[in-house]
PDB file of N, CA and C in Angstrom:
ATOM      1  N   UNK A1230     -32.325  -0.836  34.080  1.00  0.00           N
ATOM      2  CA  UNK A1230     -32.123  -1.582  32.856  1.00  0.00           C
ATOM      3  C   UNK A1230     -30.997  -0.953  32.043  1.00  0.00           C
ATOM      4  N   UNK A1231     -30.344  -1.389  31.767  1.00  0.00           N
ATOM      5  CA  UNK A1231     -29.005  -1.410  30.591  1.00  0.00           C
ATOM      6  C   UNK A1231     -29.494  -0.847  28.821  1.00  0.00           C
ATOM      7  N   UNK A1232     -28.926  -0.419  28.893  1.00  0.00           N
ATOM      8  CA  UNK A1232     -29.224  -0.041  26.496  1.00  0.00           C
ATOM      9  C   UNK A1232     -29.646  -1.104  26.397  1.00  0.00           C
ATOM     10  N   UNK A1233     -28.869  -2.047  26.462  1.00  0.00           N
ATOM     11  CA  UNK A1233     -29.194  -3.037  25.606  1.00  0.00           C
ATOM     12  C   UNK A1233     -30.494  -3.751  25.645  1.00  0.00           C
ATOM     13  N   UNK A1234     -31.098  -3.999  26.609  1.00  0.00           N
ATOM     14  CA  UNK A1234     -32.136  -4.182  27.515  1.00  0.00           C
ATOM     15  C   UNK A1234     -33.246  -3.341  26.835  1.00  0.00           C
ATOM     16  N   UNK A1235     -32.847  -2.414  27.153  1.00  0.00           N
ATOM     17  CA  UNK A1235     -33.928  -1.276  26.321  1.00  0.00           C
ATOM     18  C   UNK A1235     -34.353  -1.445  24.827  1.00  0.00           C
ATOM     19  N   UNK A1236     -33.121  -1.751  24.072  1.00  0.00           N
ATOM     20  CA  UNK A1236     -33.045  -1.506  22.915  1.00  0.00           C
ATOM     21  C   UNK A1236     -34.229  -3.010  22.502  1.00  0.00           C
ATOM     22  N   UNK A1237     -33.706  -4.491  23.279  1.00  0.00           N
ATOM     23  CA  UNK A1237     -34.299  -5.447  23.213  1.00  0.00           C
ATOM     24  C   UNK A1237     -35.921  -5.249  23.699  1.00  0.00           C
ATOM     25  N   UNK A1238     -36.257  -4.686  24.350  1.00  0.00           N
ATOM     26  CA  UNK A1238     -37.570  -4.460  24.531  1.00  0.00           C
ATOM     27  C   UNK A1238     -38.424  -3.292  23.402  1.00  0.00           C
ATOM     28  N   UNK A1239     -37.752  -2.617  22.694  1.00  0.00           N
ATOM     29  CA  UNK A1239     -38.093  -1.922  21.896  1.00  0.00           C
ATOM     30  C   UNK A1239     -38.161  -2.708  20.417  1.00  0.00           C
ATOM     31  N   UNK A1240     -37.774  -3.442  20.222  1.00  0.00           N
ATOM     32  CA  UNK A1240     -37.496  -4.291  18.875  1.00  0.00           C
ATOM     33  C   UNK A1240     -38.734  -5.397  19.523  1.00  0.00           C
ATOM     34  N   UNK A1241     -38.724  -5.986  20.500  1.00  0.00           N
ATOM     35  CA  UNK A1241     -40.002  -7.096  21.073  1.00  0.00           C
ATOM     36  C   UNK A1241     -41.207  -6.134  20.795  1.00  0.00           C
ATOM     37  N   UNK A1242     -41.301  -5.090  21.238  1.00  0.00           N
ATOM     38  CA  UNK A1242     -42.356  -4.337  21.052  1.00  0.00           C
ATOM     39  C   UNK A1242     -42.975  -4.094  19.576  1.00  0.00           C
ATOM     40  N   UNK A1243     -41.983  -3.859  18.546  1.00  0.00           N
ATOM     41  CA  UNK A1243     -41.960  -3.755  17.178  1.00  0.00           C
ATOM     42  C   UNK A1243     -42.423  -4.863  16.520  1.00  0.00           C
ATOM     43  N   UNK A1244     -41.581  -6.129  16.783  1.00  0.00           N
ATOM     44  CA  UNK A1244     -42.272  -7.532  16.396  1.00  0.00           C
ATOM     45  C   UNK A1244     -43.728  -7.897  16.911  1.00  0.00           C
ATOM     46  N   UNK A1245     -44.149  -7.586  18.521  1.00  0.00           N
ATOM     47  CA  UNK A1245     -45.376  -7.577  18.573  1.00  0.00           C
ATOM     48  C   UNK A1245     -46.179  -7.258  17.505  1.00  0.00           C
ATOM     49  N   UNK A1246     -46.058  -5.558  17.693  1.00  0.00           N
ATOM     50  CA  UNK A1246     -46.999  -4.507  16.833  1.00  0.00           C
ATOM     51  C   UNK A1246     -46.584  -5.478  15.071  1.00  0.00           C
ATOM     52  N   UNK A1247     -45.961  -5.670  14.557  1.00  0.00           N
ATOM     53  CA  UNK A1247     -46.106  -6.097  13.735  1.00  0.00           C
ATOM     54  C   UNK A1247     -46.957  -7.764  13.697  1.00  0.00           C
ATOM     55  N   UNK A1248     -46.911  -8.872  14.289  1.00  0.00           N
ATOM     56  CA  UNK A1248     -47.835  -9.425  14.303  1.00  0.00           C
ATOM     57  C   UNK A1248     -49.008  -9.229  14.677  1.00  0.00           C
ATOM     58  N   UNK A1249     -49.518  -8.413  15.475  1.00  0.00           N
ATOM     59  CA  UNK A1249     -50.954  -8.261  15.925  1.00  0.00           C
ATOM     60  C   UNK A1249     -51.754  -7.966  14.590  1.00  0.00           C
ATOM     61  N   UNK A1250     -50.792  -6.619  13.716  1.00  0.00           N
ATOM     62  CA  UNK A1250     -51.989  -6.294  12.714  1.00  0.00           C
ATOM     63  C   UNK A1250     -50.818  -5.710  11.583  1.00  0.00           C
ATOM     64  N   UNK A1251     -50.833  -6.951  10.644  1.00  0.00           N
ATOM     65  CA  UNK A1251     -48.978  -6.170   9.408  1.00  0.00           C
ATOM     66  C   UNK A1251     -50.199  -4.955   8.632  1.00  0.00           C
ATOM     67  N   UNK A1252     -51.107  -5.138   8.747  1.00  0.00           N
ATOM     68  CA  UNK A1252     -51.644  -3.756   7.328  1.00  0.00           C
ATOM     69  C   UNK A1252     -51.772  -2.560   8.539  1.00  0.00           C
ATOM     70  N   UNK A1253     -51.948  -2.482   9.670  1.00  0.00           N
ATOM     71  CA  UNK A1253     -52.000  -1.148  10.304  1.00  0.00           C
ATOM     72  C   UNK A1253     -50.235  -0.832  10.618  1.00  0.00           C
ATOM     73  N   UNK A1254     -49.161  -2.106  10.883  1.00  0.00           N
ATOM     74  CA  UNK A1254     -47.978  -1.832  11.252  1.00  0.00           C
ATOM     75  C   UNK A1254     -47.493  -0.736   9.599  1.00  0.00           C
ATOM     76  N   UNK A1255     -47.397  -1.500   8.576  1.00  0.00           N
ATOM     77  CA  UNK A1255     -47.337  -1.179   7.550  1.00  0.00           C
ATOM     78  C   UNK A1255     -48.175   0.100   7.300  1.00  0.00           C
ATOM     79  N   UNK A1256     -49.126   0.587   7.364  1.00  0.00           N
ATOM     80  CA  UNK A1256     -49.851   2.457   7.209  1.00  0.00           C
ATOM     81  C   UNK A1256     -49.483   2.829   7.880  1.00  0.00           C
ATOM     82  N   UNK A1257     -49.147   2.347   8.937  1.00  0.00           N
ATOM     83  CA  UNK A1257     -48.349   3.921  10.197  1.00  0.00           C
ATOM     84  C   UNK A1257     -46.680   4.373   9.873  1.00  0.00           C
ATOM     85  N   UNK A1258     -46.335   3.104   9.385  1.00  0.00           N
ATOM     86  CA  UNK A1258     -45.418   3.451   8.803  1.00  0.00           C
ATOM     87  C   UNK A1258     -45.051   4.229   7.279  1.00  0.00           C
ATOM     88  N   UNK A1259     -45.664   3.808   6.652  1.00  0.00           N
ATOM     89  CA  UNK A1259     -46.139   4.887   5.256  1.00  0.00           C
ATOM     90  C   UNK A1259     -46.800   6.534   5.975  1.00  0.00           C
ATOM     91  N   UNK A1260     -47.785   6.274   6.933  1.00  0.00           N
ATOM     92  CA  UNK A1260     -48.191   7.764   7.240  1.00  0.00           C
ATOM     93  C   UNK A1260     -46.819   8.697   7.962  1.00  0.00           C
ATOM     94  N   UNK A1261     -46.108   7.643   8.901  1.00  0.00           N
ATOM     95  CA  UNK A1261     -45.317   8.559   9.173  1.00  0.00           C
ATOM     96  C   UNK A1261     -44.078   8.958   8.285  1.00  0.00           C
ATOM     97  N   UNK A1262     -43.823   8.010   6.959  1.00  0.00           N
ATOM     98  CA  UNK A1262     -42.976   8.806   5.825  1.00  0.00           C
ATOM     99  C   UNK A1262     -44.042  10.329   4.807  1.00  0.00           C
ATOM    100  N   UNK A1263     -45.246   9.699   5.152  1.00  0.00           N
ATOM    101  CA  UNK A1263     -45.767  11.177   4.746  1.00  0.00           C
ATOM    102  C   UNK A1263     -46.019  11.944   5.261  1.00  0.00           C
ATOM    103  N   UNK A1264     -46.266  12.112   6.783  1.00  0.00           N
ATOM    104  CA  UNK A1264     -45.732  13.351   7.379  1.00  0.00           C
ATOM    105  C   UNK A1264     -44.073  13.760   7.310  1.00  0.00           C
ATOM    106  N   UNK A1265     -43.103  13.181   7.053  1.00  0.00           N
ATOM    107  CA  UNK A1265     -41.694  13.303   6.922  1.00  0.00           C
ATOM    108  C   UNK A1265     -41.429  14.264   5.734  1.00  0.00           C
ATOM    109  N   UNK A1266     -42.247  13.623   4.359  1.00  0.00           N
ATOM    110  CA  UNK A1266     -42.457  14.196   3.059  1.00  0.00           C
ATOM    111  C   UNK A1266     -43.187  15.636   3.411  1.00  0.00           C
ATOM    112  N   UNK A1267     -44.254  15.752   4.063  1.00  0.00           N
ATOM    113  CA  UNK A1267     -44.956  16.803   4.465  1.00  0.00           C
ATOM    114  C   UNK A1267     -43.895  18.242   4.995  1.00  0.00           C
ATOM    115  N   UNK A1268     -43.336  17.508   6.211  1.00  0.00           N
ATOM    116  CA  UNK A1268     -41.840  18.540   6.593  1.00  0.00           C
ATOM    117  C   UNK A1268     -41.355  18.931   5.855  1.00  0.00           C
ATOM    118  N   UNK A1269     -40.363  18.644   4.966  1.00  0.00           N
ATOM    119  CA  UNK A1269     -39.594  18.279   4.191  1.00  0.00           C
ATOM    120  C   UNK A1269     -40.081  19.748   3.007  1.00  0.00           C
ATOM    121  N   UNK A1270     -41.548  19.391   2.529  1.00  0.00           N
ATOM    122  CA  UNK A1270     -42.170  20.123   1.436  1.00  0.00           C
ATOM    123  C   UNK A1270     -42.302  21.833   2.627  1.00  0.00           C
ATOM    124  N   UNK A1271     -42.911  21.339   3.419  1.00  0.00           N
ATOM    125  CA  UNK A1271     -42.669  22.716   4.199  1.00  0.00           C
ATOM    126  C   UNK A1271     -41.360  23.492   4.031  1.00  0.00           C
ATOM    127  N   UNK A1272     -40.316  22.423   4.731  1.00  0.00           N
ATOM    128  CA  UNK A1272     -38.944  23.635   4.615  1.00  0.00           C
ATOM    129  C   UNK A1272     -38.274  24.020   3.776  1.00  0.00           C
ATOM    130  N   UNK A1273     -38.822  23.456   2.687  1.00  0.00           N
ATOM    131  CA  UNK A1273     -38.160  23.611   1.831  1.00  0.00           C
ATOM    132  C   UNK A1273     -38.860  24.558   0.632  1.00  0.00           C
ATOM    133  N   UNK A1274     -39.870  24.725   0.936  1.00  0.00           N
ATOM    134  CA  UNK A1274     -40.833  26.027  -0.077  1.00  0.00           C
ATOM    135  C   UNK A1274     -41.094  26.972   0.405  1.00  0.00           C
ATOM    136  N   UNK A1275     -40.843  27.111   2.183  1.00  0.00           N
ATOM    137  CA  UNK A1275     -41.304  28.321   2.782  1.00  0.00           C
ATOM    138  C   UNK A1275     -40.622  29.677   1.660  1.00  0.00           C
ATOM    139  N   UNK A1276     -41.701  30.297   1.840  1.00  0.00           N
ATOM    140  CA  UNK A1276     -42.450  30.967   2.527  1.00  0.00           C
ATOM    141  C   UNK A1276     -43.672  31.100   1.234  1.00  0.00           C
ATOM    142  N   UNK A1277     -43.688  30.102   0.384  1.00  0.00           N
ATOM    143  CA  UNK A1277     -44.774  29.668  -1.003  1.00  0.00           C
ATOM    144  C   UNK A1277     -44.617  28.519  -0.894  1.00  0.00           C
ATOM    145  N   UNK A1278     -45.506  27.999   0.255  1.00  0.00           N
ATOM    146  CA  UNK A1278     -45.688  26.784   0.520  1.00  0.00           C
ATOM    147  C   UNK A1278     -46.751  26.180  -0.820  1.00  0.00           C
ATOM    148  N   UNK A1279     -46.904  25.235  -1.250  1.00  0.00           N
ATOM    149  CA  UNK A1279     -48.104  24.330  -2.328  1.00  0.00           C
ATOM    150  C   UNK A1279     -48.649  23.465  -1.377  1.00  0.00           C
ATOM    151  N   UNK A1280     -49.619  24.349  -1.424  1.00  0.00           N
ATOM    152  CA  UNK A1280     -51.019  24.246  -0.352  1.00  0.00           C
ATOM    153  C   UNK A1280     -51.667  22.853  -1.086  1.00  0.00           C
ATOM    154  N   UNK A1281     -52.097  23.225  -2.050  1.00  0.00           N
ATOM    155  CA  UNK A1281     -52.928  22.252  -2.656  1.00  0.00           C
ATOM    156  C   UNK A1281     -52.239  20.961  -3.186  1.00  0.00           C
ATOM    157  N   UNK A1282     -50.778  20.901  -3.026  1.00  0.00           N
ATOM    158  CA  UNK A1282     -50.316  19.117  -2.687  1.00  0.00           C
ATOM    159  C   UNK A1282     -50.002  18.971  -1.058  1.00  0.00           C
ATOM    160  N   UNK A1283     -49.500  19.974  -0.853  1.00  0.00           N
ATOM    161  CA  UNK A1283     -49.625  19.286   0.988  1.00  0.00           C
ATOM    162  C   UNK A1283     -50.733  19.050   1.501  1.00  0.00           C
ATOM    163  N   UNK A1284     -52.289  19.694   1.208  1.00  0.00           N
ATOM    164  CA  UNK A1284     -53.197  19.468   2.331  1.00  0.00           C
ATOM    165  C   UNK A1284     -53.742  18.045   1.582  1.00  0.00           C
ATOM    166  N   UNK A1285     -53.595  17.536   0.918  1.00  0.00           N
ATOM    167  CA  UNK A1285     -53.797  16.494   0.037  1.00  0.00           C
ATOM    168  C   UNK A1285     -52.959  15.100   1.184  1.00  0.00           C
ATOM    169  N   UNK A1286     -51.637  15.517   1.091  1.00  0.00           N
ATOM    170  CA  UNK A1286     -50.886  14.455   1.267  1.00  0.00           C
ATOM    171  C   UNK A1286     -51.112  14.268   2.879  1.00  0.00           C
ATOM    172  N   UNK A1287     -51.458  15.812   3.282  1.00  0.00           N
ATOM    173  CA  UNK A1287     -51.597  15.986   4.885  1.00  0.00           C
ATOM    174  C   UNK A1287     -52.713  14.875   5.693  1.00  0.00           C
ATOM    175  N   UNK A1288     -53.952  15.547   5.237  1.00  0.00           N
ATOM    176  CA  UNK A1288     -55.693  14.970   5.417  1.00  0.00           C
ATOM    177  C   UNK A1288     -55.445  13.366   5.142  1.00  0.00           C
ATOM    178  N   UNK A1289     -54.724  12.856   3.669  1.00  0.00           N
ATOM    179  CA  UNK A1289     -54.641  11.544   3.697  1.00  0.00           C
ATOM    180  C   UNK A1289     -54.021  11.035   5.260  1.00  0.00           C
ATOM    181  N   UNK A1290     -53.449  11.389   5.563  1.00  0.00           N
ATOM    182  CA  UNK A1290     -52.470  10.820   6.229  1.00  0.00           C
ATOM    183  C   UNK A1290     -52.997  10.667   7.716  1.00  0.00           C
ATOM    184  N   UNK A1291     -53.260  11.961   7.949  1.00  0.00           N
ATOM    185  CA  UNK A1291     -54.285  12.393   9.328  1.00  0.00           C
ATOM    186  C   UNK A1291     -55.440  10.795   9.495  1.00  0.00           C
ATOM    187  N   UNK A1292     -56.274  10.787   8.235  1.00  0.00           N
ATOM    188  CA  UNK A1292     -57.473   9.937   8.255  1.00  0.00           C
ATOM    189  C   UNK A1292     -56.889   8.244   8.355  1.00  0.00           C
ATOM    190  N   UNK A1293     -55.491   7.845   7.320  1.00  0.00           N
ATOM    191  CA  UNK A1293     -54.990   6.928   8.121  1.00  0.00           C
ATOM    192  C   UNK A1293     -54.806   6.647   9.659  1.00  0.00           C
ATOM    193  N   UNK A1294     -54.227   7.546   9.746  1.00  0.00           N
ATOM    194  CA  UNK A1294     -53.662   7.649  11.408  1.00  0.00           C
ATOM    195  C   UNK A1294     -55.115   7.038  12.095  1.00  0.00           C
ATOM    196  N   UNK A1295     -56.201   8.021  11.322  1.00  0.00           N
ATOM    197  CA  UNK A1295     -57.608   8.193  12.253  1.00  0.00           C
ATOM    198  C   UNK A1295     -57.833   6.780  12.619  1.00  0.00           C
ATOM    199  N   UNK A1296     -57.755   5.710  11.491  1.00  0.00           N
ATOM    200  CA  UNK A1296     -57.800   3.986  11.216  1.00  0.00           C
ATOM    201  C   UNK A1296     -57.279   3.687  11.784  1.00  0.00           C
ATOM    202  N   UNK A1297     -55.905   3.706  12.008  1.00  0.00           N
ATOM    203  CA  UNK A1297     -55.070   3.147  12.542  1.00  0.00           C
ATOM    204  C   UNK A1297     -55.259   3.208  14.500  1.00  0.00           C
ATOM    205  N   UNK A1298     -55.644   4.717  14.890  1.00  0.00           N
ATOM    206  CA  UNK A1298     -56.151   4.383  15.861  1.00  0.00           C
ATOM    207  C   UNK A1298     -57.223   3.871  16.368  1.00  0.00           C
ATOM    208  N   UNK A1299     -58.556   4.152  15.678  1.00  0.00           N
ATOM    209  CA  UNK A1299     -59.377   3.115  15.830  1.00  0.00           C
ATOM    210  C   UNK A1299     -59.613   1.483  16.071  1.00  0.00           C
ATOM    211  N   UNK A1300     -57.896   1.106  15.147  1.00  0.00           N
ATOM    212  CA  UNK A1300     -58.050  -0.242  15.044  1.00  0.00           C
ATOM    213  C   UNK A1300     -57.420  -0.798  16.162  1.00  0.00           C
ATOM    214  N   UNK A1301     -56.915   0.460  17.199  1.00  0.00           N
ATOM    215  CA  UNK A1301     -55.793   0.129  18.152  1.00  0.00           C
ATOM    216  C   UNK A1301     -56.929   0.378  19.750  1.00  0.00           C
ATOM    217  N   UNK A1302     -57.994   1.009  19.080  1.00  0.00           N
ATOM    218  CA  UNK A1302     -59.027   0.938  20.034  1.00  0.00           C
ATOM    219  C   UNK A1302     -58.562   2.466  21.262  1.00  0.00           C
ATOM    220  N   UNK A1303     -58.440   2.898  20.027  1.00  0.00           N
ATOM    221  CA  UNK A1303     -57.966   4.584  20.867  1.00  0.00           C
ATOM    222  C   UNK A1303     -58.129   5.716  20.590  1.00  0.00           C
ATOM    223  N   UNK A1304     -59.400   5.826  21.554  1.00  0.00           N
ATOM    224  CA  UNK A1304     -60.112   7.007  21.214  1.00  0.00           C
ATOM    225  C   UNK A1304     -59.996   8.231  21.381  1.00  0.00           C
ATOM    226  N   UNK A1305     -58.851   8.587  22.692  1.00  0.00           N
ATOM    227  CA  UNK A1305     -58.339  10.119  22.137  1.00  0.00           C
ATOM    228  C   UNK A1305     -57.644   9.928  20.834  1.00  0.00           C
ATOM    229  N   UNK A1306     -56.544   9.161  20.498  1.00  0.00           N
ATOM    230  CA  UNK A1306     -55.941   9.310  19.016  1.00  0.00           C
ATOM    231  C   UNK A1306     -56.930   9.335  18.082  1.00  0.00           C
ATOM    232  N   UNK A1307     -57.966   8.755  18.142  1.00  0.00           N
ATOM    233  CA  UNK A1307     -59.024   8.610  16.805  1.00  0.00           C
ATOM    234  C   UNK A1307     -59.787   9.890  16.913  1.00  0.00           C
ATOM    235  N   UNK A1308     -60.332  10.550  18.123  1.00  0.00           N
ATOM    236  CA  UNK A1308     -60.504  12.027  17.802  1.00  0.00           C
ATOM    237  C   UNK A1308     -59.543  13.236  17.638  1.00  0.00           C
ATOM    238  N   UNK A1309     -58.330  12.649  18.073  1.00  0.00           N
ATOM    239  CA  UNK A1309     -57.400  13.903  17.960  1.00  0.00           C
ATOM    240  C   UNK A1309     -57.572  14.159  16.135  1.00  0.00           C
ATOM    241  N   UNK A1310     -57.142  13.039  15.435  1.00  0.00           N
ATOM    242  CA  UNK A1310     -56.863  12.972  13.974  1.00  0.00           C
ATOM    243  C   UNK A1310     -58.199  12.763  12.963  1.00  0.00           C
ATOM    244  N   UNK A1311     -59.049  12.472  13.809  1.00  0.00           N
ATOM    245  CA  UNK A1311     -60.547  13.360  12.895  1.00  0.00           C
ATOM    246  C   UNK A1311     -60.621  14.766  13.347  1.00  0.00           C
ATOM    247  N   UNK A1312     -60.019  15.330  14.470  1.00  0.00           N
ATOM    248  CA  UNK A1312     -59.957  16.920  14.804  1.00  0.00           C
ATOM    249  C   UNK A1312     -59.356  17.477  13.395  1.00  0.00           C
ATOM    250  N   UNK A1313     -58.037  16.877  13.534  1.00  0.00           N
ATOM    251  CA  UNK A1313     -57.153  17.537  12.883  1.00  0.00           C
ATOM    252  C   UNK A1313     -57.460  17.187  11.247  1.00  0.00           C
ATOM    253  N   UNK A1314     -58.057  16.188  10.631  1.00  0.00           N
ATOM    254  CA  UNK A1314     -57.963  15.819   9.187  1.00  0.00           C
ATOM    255  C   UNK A1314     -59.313  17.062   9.215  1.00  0.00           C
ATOM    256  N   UNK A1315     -60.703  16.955  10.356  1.00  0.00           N
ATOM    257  CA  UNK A1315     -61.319  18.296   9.779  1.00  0.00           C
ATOM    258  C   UNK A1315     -61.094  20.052   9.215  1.00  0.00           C
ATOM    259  N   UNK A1316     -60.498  19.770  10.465  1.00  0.00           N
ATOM    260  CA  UNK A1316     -59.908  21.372  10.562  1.00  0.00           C
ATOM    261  C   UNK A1316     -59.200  22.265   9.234  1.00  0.00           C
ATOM    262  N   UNK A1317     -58.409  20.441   8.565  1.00  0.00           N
ATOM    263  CA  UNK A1317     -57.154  21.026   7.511  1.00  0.00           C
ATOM    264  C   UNK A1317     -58.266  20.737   6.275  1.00  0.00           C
ATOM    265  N   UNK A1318     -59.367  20.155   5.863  1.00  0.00           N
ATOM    266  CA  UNK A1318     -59.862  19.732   5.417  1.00  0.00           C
ATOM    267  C   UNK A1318     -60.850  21.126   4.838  1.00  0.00           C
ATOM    268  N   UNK A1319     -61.240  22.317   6.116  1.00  0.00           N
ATOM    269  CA  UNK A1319     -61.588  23.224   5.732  1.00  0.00           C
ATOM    270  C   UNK A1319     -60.684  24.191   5.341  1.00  0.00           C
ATOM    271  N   UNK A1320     -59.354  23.946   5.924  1.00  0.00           N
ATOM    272  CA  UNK A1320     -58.566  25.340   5.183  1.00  0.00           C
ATOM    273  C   UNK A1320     -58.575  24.585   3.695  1.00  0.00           C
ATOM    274  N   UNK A1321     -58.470  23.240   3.339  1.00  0.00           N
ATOM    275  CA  UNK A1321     -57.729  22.739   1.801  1.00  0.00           C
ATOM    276  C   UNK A1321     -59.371  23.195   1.395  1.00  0.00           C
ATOM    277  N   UNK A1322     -60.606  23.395   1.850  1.00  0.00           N
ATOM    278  CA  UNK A1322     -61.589  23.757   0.416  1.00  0.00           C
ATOM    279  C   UNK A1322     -61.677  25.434   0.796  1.00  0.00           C
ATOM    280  N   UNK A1323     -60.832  26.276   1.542  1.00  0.00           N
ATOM    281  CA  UNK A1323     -61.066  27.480   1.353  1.00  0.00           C
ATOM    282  C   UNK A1323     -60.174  27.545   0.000  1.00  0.00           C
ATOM    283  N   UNK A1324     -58.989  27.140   0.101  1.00  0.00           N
ATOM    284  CA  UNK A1324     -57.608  27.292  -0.797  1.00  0.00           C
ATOM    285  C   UNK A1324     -58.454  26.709  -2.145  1.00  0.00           C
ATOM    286  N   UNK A1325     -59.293  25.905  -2.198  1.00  0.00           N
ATOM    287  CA  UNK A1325     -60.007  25.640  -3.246  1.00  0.00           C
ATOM    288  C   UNK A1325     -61.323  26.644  -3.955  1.00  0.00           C
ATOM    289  N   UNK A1326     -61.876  26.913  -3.065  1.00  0.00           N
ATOM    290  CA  UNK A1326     -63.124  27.736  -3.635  1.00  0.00           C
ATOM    291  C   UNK A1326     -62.489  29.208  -2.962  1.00  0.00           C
TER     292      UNK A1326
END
């Protein structure tokens, strides 16, 4: 197959995913500008990272994802991102209490 070819099957794919379900196309796309924001706050505060707005913006985002795979009927993704929203979920209430 040719770029172009490619590129056309990647945009068909996009229009799919966007008709099947616009409120999950639409959160994955917001989650993945807040993991972007998430980076971003990382490299740019190391090495006094602000724990207590990233694990905030983090966990939200994780537990979308968690929806979003669920709604896609995918259950390693839906346990990977309840793994991961738990895990960060206990470091954000150590950083708390």
């Amino acid at each position: 197959l040719g770029l172009m070819e490619h590129l056309r099957n990647i945009t068909d794919w996009i229009r799919e995913d966007w008709h099947e379900n616009r409120f999950r196309f639409v959160l994955e796309v917001l989650c993945w500008l807040d993991s972007m924001a998430c980076a971003v706050i990382v490299n740019t505060t190391v090495p006094n990272l602000p724990f207590t707005l990233l694990y905030p913006l983090w966990i939200s985002g994780t537990l979308a994802y968690a929806w979003c795979a669920w709604s896609r009927g995918s259950f390693g993704m839906l346990a990977t991102f309840l793994m991961i929203a738990s895990m960060d979920l206990v470091g954000y209430m150590k950083i708390l209490y």
